[in-house]
Amino acid sequence: MKLFSYISVYRRFLLVVFTLLTLLPLPVVLRSKEAECAYTLFVIAVFWITEALPLSVTALLPGLMFPLFGIMPSKKVASAYFKDFHLLLIGVICLATSIEKWNLHRRIALRMVMMVGLDPAWLTLGFMSSTAFLSMWLSNTSTAAMVMPIVEAVAQQIISTEAEVEAMHMTYYSGSTNRGLEMDECVNEHEPNEKTEKTKPVPGHSNDAGKISSKMELEKNAVTGTKYRTKKDHMMCKLMCLCVAYSSTIGGLTTITGTSTNLIFAEHFNMRYPDCRCINFGSWFMLSFPAAIIILLLSWIWLQWLFLGFNFKEMFKCGKIKTVKQKACAEVIKQEYQKLGPIRYQEIVTLVLFLVMALLWFSRDPGFVSGWSALFPEYPGFATDSTVALLVGLLFFLIPAKKLAKTTPTGEIVAFDYSPLITWKEFQSFMPWDIAILVGGGFALADGCEDSGLSKWIGNKLSPLGSLPVWLIILISSLLVTCLTEVASNPATITLLLPILSSLAEAIHVNPLYILIPSTLCTSFAFLLPVANPPNAIVFSYGHLKVTDMVKAGLGVNIVGVAVVMLGMFTWIVPMFDLRTYPSWAPAISNETMP
């Protein structure tokens, strides 16, 4: 037993050693650059999938192993770790930092929910829409962490208000209080304090869930001993949690900057096919926005039907009288919005810069008309989306937010400096350096596969797949990515598979975008497990969900997502990139046998 306990304690260390030694015969026996690069690829893949080492630490391995194997010199490997992608990421994080610092995200989310309505189904759609919109510009994790306390406050207010109203009715009709409907104001001292974990503060967010005191607790029914008055209340909490998790992921699909997988794809594609110049902010939005809207609506219908039932006639009935639940919900949202006060100067400036950034992204090179990049014909392709992101991002460090004052010895208060919209320390706290290193490691890995000849060898071996129908190849690759991303991180999955899928497309003489676009979109479909992505883990921590709930709901959303992506790949996306022809910007692959 002691041996097993030691193995359990040191399992990650043992896994690292076991992987390195088990795969070592590959470069030792074959003694070719392709085999040495494959050894590095397999080691990194195992470490990324199992997370035996932190993802970012694993991403540094190409910088160690490629020079030792003689695949790439150290200087060349190091240059792969900082690309155009990183400049784009820096500009986007500047925007996200200012949005969250000045609470503009809360104002947008609450206002959108207030506009949608008070019916539970419409309220759910309102939360999904606002969460998806915020996720287009902020990280999926930050969006879920910000919206979830608001959703939790609304759900608990609805439950407690209905209990109070029913108790009043019972008292009125029976002349005495029904003890079964009284709500415990205190959490039983023997009950695990789940709420301590659920409402722990998130950096950059105000923890509104913790401010609701007893109404924010998962109160117990005195008779049943459960955390919910009725099964319907429990189903409502599950529904709202999953809506936040899934919509934060779906919203990230729509923009290049919405999620790290989109950024990784754009940088990889533009590096591998520099003559294409067809993937930018505008073109990606045009291909992904319709898909995201359809997935969002179908997911809403699926989740609503799964947990609460879906009554079309009742939903669209006019002149309905508001229920107690709807009034309570409206009051909570109204109170949360009023706490923000009138819109401030800092929020207005942030909103203006946000709109300017989005407008410049869309208008740089729309495709159907000449964009502002045409103003610099002598430097074609020099200005990219990262140029716009940096321009606007630097303004956040320059534009004044408020004056800094000090008191003189005479007691007079005088201004001596100003504080910008964001500071460098605030930016650093938001900047995902782990993702930056992870993506850099992926670029280095892709370069190593090219320089060693491994990509070409893989392409030749995959060429027999050309006999299969294109739709079947796309479906298989999409399902493969969707399954893998449930157990491995999304960035690691897409970073690992992009070079392989690119080689596959070239080998079977298919437009690379035909395979890369659906695979990239499907990488975000990590809906099944709490550990599949951070938004899932955040909503799971609130205690309303079981793993089986997430698997059951996520399986339906996964099927919807893959089906909609397949629909898009054979309808509106085809004419955008002329997908049915093999492009001139993609290399011609000869079927020669590699050693």
Short mmCIF file of N, CA and C in Angstrom, two decimals, residues 134-268:
data_model
loop_
_atom_site.label_atom_id
_atom_site.label_comp_id
_atom_site.label_asym_id
_atom_site.label_seq_id
_atom_site.Cartn_x
_atom_site.Cartn_y
_atom_site.Cartn_z
N LEU A 134 -20.23 39.97 -24.52
CA LEU A 134 -19.03 40.33 -23.76
C LEU A 134 -17.87 39.41 -24.09
N SER A 135 -18.17 38.14 -24.32
CA SER A 135 -17.13 37.16 -24.61
C SER A 135 -16.47 37.40 -25.97
N MET A 136 -17.13 38.17 -26.84
CA MET A 136 -16.51 38.52 -28.12
C MET A 136 -15.27 39.37 -27.92
N TRP A 137 -15.23 40.13 -26.81
CA TRP A 137 -14.17 41.11 -26.61
C TRP A 137 -13.32 40.82 -25.38
N LEU A 138 -13.91 40.13 -24.39
CA LEU A 138 -13.17 39.75 -23.20
C LEU A 138 -12.86 38.27 -23.26
N SER A 139 -12.02 37.81 -22.36
CA SER A 139 -11.74 36.37 -22.31
C SER A 139 -12.98 35.63 -21.82
N ASN A 140 -13.14 34.39 -22.26
CA ASN A 140 -14.28 33.58 -21.85
C ASN A 140 -14.32 33.43 -20.33
N THR A 141 -13.16 33.27 -19.73
CA THR A 141 -13.07 33.07 -18.29
C THR A 141 -13.54 34.31 -17.53
N SER A 142 -13.04 35.49 -17.94
CA SER A 142 -13.43 36.73 -17.27
C SER A 142 -14.93 36.99 -17.41
N THR A 143 -15.46 36.69 -18.58
CA THR A 143 -16.89 36.91 -18.81
C THR A 143 -17.73 36.04 -17.89
N ALA A 144 -17.40 34.75 -17.82
CA ALA A 144 -18.16 33.85 -16.95
C ALA A 144 -18.04 34.25 -15.49
N ALA A 145 -16.85 34.65 -15.07
CA ALA A 145 -16.63 35.05 -13.68
C ALA A 145 -17.39 36.32 -13.33
N MET A 146 -17.59 37.20 -14.31
CA MET A 146 -18.31 38.45 -14.07
C MET A 146 -19.82 38.23 -14.05
N VAL A 147 -20.34 37.46 -14.98
CA VAL A 147 -21.79 37.32 -15.13
C VAL A 147 -22.37 36.37 -14.08
N MET A 148 -21.61 35.36 -13.68
CA MET A 148 -22.17 34.32 -12.81
C MET A 148 -22.68 34.86 -11.46
N PRO A 149 -22.00 35.77 -10.78
CA PRO A 149 -22.58 36.31 -9.53
C PRO A 149 -23.91 37.01 -9.74
N ILE A 150 -24.08 37.70 -10.87
CA ILE A 150 -25.35 38.36 -11.17
C ILE A 150 -26.44 37.31 -11.36
N VAL A 151 -26.14 36.27 -12.12
CA VAL A 151 -27.11 35.20 -12.36
C VAL A 151 -27.48 34.51 -11.05
N GLU A 152 -26.49 34.26 -10.21
CA GLU A 152 -26.75 33.60 -8.93
C GLU A 152 -27.64 34.47 -8.06
N ALA A 153 -27.41 35.77 -8.04
CA ALA A 153 -28.24 36.68 -7.24
C ALA A 153 -29.68 36.66 -7.72
N VAL A 154 -29.87 36.68 -9.03
CA VAL A 154 -31.22 36.65 -9.60
C VAL A 154 -31.91 35.34 -9.24
N ALA A 155 -31.23 34.21 -9.41
CA ALA A 155 -31.83 32.91 -9.14
C ALA A 155 -32.24 32.77 -7.68
N GLN A 156 -31.36 33.17 -6.76
CA GLN A 156 -31.68 33.04 -5.34
C GLN A 156 -32.77 34.00 -4.90
N GLN A 157 -32.82 35.18 -5.52
CA GLN A 157 -33.88 36.13 -5.21
C GLN A 157 -35.24 35.59 -5.65
N ILE A 158 -35.28 34.95 -6.81
CA ILE A 158 -36.52 34.36 -7.30
C ILE A 158 -37.00 33.27 -6.33
N ILE A 159 -36.09 32.40 -5.90
CA ILE A 159 -36.46 31.30 -5.00
C ILE A 159 -36.96 31.82 -3.67
N SER A 160 -36.24 32.76 -3.06
CA SER A 160 -36.62 33.27 -1.74
C SER A 160 -37.92 34.06 -1.80
N THR A 161 -38.12 34.84 -2.87
CA THR A 161 -39.35 35.64 -2.99
C THR A 161 -40.57 34.75 -3.15
N GLU A 162 -40.46 33.72 -3.98
CA GLU A 162 -41.59 32.80 -4.15
C GLU A 162 -41.92 32.11 -2.83
N ALA A 163 -40.88 31.77 -2.06
CA ALA A 163 -41.12 31.12 -0.77
C ALA A 163 -41.88 32.05 0.17
N GLU A 164 -41.48 33.32 0.20
CA GLU A 164 -42.15 34.29 1.06
C GLU A 164 -43.62 34.47 0.66
N VAL A 165 -43.86 34.56 -0.65
CA VAL A 165 -45.23 34.76 -1.13
C VAL A 165 -46.09 33.55 -0.80
N GLU A 166 -45.57 32.34 -1.01
CA GLU A 166 -46.34 31.14 -0.71
C GLU A 166 -46.61 31.02 0.79
N ALA A 167 -45.63 31.40 1.60
CA ALA A 167 -45.83 31.36 3.05
C ALA A 167 -46.92 32.33 3.47
N MET A 168 -46.95 33.50 2.87
CA MET A 168 -48.00 34.48 3.17
C MET A 168 -49.37 33.94 2.78
N HIS A 169 -49.46 33.28 1.62
CA HIS A 169 -50.73 32.72 1.18
C HIS A 169 -51.20 31.62 2.13
N MET A 170 -50.27 30.77 2.56
CA MET A 170 -50.63 29.69 3.47
C MET A 170 -51.11 30.25 4.81
N THR A 171 -50.45 31.31 5.29
CA THR A 171 -50.85 31.93 6.54
C THR A 171 -52.24 32.53 6.42
N TYR A 172 -52.48 33.14 5.27
CA TYR A 172 -53.78 33.82 5.05
C TYR A 172 -54.93 32.81 5.02
N TYR A 173 -54.71 31.67 4.35
CA TYR A 173 -55.79 30.72 4.17
C TYR A 173 -55.96 29.79 5.37
N SER A 174 -54.87 29.46 6.05
CA SER A 174 -54.97 28.49 7.15
C SER A 174 -54.93 29.14 8.52
N GLY A 175 -54.52 30.42 8.56
CA GLY A 175 -54.46 31.12 9.83
C GLY A 175 -53.20 30.83 10.60
N SER A 176 -52.34 29.98 10.09
CA SER A 176 -51.06 29.68 10.75
C SER A 176 -50.00 29.47 9.70
N THR A 177 -48.80 29.62 10.11
CA THR A 177 -47.69 29.49 9.18
C THR A 177 -47.33 28.03 8.95
N ASN A 178 -47.20 27.66 7.73
CA ASN A 178 -46.75 26.31 7.37
C ASN A 178 -45.24 26.24 7.57
N ARG A 179 -44.84 25.45 8.54
CA ARG A 179 -43.40 25.40 8.86
C ARG A 179 -42.59 24.87 7.70
N GLY A 180 -43.20 24.11 6.86
CA GLY A 180 -42.47 23.53 5.74
C GLY A 180 -42.04 24.56 4.72
N LEU A 181 -42.66 25.77 4.80
CA LEU A 181 -42.33 26.80 3.83
C LEU A 181 -41.43 27.87 4.42
N GLU A 182 -41.12 27.78 5.71
CA GLU A 182 -40.24 28.78 6.30
C GLU A 182 -38.81 28.52 5.85
N MET A 183 -38.11 29.60 5.58
CA MET A 183 -36.75 29.49 5.07
C MET A 183 -35.75 29.69 6.20
N ASP A 184 -34.81 28.80 6.32
CA ASP A 184 -33.74 28.94 7.30
C ASP A 184 -32.90 30.15 6.96
N GLU A 185 -32.68 31.02 7.89
CA GLU A 185 -31.83 32.19 7.64
C GLU A 185 -30.36 31.89 7.87
N CYS A 186 -30.11 30.76 8.48
CA CYS A 186 -28.72 30.41 8.76
C CYS A 186 -28.39 29.07 8.12
N VAL A 187 -27.17 28.91 7.72
CA VAL A 187 -26.73 27.63 7.18
C VAL A 187 -26.38 26.72 8.34
N ASN A 188 -26.85 25.48 8.29
CA ASN A 188 -26.57 24.52 9.35
C ASN A 188 -25.08 24.41 9.57
N GLU A 189 -24.66 24.43 10.84
CA GLU A 189 -23.23 24.42 11.12
C GLU A 189 -22.57 23.12 10.71
N HIS A 190 -23.36 22.06 10.52
CA HIS A 190 -22.78 20.79 10.08
C HIS A 190 -22.72 20.70 8.57
N GLU A 191 -23.34 21.67 7.85
CA GLU A 191 -23.34 21.62 6.39
C GLU A 191 -22.05 22.22 5.86
N PRO A 192 -21.42 21.58 4.89
CA PRO A 192 -20.21 22.16 4.29
C PRO A 192 -20.51 23.54 3.73
N ASN A 193 -19.65 24.46 4.02
CA ASN A 193 -19.88 25.84 3.58
C ASN A 193 -19.53 25.98 2.12
N GLU A 194 -20.43 25.50 1.25
CA GLU A 194 -20.19 25.53 -0.18
C GLU A 194 -20.10 26.96 -0.68
N LYS A 195 -20.86 27.85 -0.05
CA LYS A 195 -20.93 29.20 -0.59
C LYS A 195 -19.61 29.94 -0.44
N THR A 196 -18.77 29.47 0.52
CA THR A 196 -17.48 30.12 0.67
C THR A 196 -16.70 30.03 -0.62
N GLU A 197 -16.77 28.85 -1.28
CA GLU A 197 -16.06 28.68 -2.55
C GLU A 197 -16.78 29.39 -3.66
N LYS A 198 -18.11 29.39 -3.60
CA LYS A 198 -18.87 29.90 -4.73
C LYS A 198 -18.72 31.39 -4.90
N THR A 199 -18.52 32.10 -3.80
CA THR A 199 -18.50 33.55 -3.91
C THR A 199 -17.13 34.14 -3.64
N LYS A 200 -16.10 33.33 -3.82
CA LYS A 200 -14.77 33.88 -3.60
C LYS A 200 -14.48 34.95 -4.65
N PRO A 201 -13.85 36.05 -4.25
CA PRO A 201 -13.68 37.17 -5.17
C PRO A 201 -12.76 36.81 -6.32
N VAL A 202 -13.08 37.34 -7.49
CA VAL A 202 -12.27 37.19 -8.68
C VAL A 202 -11.57 38.50 -8.94
N PRO A 203 -10.26 38.53 -9.18
CA PRO A 203 -9.56 39.78 -9.44
C PRO A 203 -10.21 40.55 -10.57
N GLY A 204 -10.47 41.81 -10.30
CA GLY A 204 -11.05 42.65 -11.33
C GLY A 204 -12.56 42.63 -11.35
N HIS A 205 -13.18 41.88 -10.42
CA HIS A 205 -14.63 41.80 -10.42
C HIS A 205 -15.14 42.11 -9.02
N SER A 206 -16.29 42.78 -8.91
CA SER A 206 -16.92 42.97 -7.63
C SER A 206 -17.77 41.75 -7.34
N ASN A 207 -17.63 41.20 -6.16
CA ASN A 207 -18.30 39.95 -5.85
C ASN A 207 -19.69 40.24 -5.30
N ASP A 208 -20.64 40.48 -6.20
CA ASP A 208 -21.97 40.86 -5.80
C ASP A 208 -22.70 39.71 -5.12
N ALA A 209 -22.29 38.48 -5.46
CA ALA A 209 -22.98 37.34 -4.86
C ALA A 209 -22.84 37.34 -3.35
N GLY A 210 -21.72 37.82 -2.84
CA GLY A 210 -21.49 37.83 -1.41
C GLY A 210 -22.23 38.90 -0.67
N LYS A 211 -22.87 39.84 -1.39
CA LYS A 211 -23.51 40.97 -0.75
C LYS A 211 -24.99 40.74 -0.47
N ILE A 212 -25.51 39.59 -0.87
CA ILE A 212 -26.95 39.38 -0.76
C ILE A 212 -27.30 38.70 0.56
N SER A 213 -26.29 38.44 1.40
CA SER A 213 -26.43 37.82 2.71
C SER A 213 -27.26 36.54 2.64
N SER A 214 -28.31 36.47 3.47
CA SER A 214 -29.02 35.20 3.59
C SER A 214 -29.72 34.78 2.31
N LYS A 215 -30.13 35.74 1.49
CA LYS A 215 -30.81 35.39 0.25
C LYS A 215 -29.86 34.77 -0.75
N MET A 216 -28.58 34.99 -0.57
CA MET A 216 -27.61 34.41 -1.49
C MET A 216 -27.17 33.02 -1.05
N GLU A 217 -27.60 32.61 0.15
CA GLU A 217 -27.24 31.27 0.62
C GLU A 217 -28.15 30.25 -0.03
N LEU A 218 -27.66 29.02 -0.19
CA LEU A 218 -28.51 27.95 -0.69
C LEU A 218 -29.32 27.42 0.50
N GLU A 219 -30.44 28.08 0.74
CA GLU A 219 -31.21 27.84 1.94
C GLU A 219 -31.89 26.47 1.89
N LYS A 220 -32.11 25.89 3.06
CA LYS A 220 -32.67 24.55 3.13
C LYS A 220 -34.16 24.58 3.48
N ASN A 221 -34.91 23.66 2.90
CA ASN A 221 -36.30 23.47 3.26
C ASN A 221 -36.35 22.66 4.54
N ALA A 222 -37.15 23.11 5.50
CA ALA A 222 -37.16 22.49 6.82
C ALA A 222 -37.70 21.06 6.79
N VAL A 223 -38.50 20.73 5.79
CA VAL A 223 -39.09 19.40 5.72
C VAL A 223 -38.25 18.45 4.88
N THR A 224 -37.95 18.86 3.67
CA THR A 224 -37.25 17.96 2.74
C THR A 224 -35.77 17.88 2.99
N GLY A 225 -35.15 18.91 3.58
CA GLY A 225 -33.72 18.90 3.81
C GLY A 225 -32.90 19.18 2.57
N THR A 226 -33.54 19.54 1.47
CA THR A 226 -32.81 19.84 0.24
C THR A 226 -32.47 21.31 0.18
N LYS A 227 -31.61 21.68 -0.78
CA LYS A 227 -31.18 23.07 -0.92
C LYS A 227 -32.18 23.89 -1.73
N TYR A 228 -33.20 23.25 -2.29
CA TYR A 228 -34.15 23.93 -3.16
C TYR A 228 -35.57 23.60 -2.71
N ARG A 229 -36.46 24.56 -2.84
CA ARG A 229 -37.85 24.35 -2.44
C ARG A 229 -38.51 23.30 -3.31
N THR A 230 -38.29 23.40 -4.61
CA THR A 230 -38.90 22.46 -5.55
C THR A 230 -37.85 22.00 -6.56
N LYS A 231 -38.22 20.95 -7.27
CA LYS A 231 -37.32 20.47 -8.32
C LYS A 231 -37.17 21.50 -9.42
N LYS A 232 -38.25 22.26 -9.67
CA LYS A 232 -38.20 23.28 -10.72
C LYS A 232 -37.18 24.37 -10.39
N ASP A 233 -37.08 24.73 -9.10
CA ASP A 233 -36.07 25.72 -8.69
C ASP A 233 -34.67 25.21 -8.98
N HIS A 234 -34.45 23.94 -8.68
CA HIS A 234 -33.14 23.34 -8.93
C HIS A 234 -32.83 23.33 -10.43
N MET A 235 -33.84 22.96 -11.23
CA MET A 235 -33.66 22.94 -12.68
C MET A 235 -33.36 24.34 -13.22
N MET A 236 -34.00 25.36 -12.65
CA MET A 236 -33.76 26.73 -13.09
C MET A 236 -32.31 27.14 -12.80
N CYS A 237 -31.81 26.78 -11.62
CA CYS A 237 -30.42 27.11 -11.28
C CYS A 237 -29.44 26.41 -12.22
N LYS A 238 -29.72 25.15 -12.51
CA LYS A 238 -28.86 24.41 -13.45
C LYS A 238 -28.87 25.08 -14.82
N LEU A 239 -30.06 25.44 -15.28
CA LEU A 239 -30.21 26.05 -16.60
C LEU A 239 -29.41 27.35 -16.69
N MET A 240 -29.54 28.21 -15.70
CA MET A 240 -28.85 29.51 -15.74
C MET A 240 -27.34 29.34 -15.69
N CYS A 241 -26.87 28.38 -14.89
CA CYS A 241 -25.42 28.14 -14.82
C CYS A 241 -24.87 27.70 -16.17
N LEU A 242 -25.52 26.72 -16.78
CA LEU A 242 -25.03 26.20 -18.05
C LEU A 242 -25.14 27.23 -19.16
N CYS A 243 -26.16 28.07 -19.10
CA CYS A 243 -26.29 29.12 -20.12
C CYS A 243 -25.10 30.07 -20.09
N VAL A 244 -24.65 30.42 -18.90
CA VAL A 244 -23.49 31.31 -18.77
C VAL A 244 -22.23 30.63 -19.30
N ALA A 245 -22.02 29.37 -18.90
CA ALA A 245 -20.81 28.65 -19.32
C ALA A 245 -20.75 28.50 -20.84
N TYR A 246 -21.86 28.05 -21.43
CA TYR A 246 -21.85 27.75 -22.86
C TYR A 246 -21.86 29.01 -23.71
N SER A 247 -22.60 30.03 -23.30
CA SER A 247 -22.65 31.26 -24.11
C SER A 247 -21.33 32.02 -24.06
N SER A 248 -20.59 31.92 -22.96
CA SER A 248 -19.28 32.58 -22.92
C SER A 248 -18.31 31.92 -23.90
N THR A 249 -18.47 30.63 -24.10
CA THR A 249 -17.64 29.93 -25.08
C THR A 249 -18.11 30.21 -26.50
N ILE A 250 -19.43 30.19 -26.72
CA ILE A 250 -19.98 30.44 -28.06
C ILE A 250 -19.67 31.85 -28.53
N GLY A 251 -19.77 32.82 -27.65
CA GLY A 251 -19.47 34.19 -28.02
C GLY A 251 -18.04 34.38 -28.47
N GLY A 252 -17.12 33.63 -27.87
CA GLY A 252 -15.71 33.74 -28.25
C GLY A 252 -15.41 33.27 -29.66
N LEU A 253 -16.35 32.52 -30.27
CA LEU A 253 -16.13 32.03 -31.64
C LEU A 253 -16.14 33.16 -32.66
N THR A 254 -16.85 34.25 -32.36
CA THR A 254 -17.22 35.20 -33.40
C THR A 254 -16.10 36.14 -33.83
N THR A 255 -15.10 36.34 -32.99
CA THR A 255 -14.03 37.27 -33.35
C THR A 255 -12.68 36.58 -33.25
N ILE A 256 -11.73 37.09 -34.02
CA ILE A 256 -10.36 36.56 -33.96
C ILE A 256 -9.80 36.66 -32.55
N THR A 257 -10.16 37.75 -31.86
CA THR A 257 -9.62 38.00 -30.52
C THR A 257 -10.50 37.40 -29.42
N GLY A 258 -11.61 36.76 -29.80
CA GLY A 258 -12.55 36.28 -28.80
C GLY A 258 -12.03 35.14 -27.95
N THR A 259 -11.17 34.32 -28.51
CA THR A 259 -10.61 33.20 -27.77
C THR A 259 -9.22 32.89 -28.32
N SER A 260 -8.39 32.30 -27.50
CA SER A 260 -7.00 32.08 -27.89
C SER A 260 -6.87 31.13 -29.08
N THR A 261 -7.80 30.18 -29.23
CA THR A 261 -7.71 29.24 -30.34
C THR A 261 -7.85 29.95 -31.69
N ASN A 262 -8.73 30.95 -31.76
CA ASN A 262 -8.87 31.72 -33.00
C ASN A 262 -7.59 32.48 -33.33
N LEU A 263 -6.98 33.06 -32.32
CA LEU A 263 -5.73 33.79 -32.52
C LEU A 263 -4.62 32.86 -32.98
N ILE A 264 -4.55 31.69 -32.37
CA ILE A 264 -3.51 30.72 -32.75
C ILE A 264 -3.70 30.30 -34.20
N PHE A 265 -4.94 30.02 -34.58
CA PHE A 265 -5.22 29.64 -35.97
C PHE A 265 -4.81 30.76 -36.93
N ALA A 266 -5.21 31.99 -36.65
CA ALA A 266 -4.92 33.10 -37.55
C ALA A 266 -3.42 33.29 -37.73
N GLU A 267 -2.67 33.21 -36.65
CA GLU A 267 -1.22 33.40 -36.74
C GLU A 267 -0.57 32.23 -37.49
N HIS A 268 -0.98 31.01 -37.18
CA HIS A 268 -0.42 29.85 -37.87
C HIS A 268 -0.71 29.92 -39.36
#
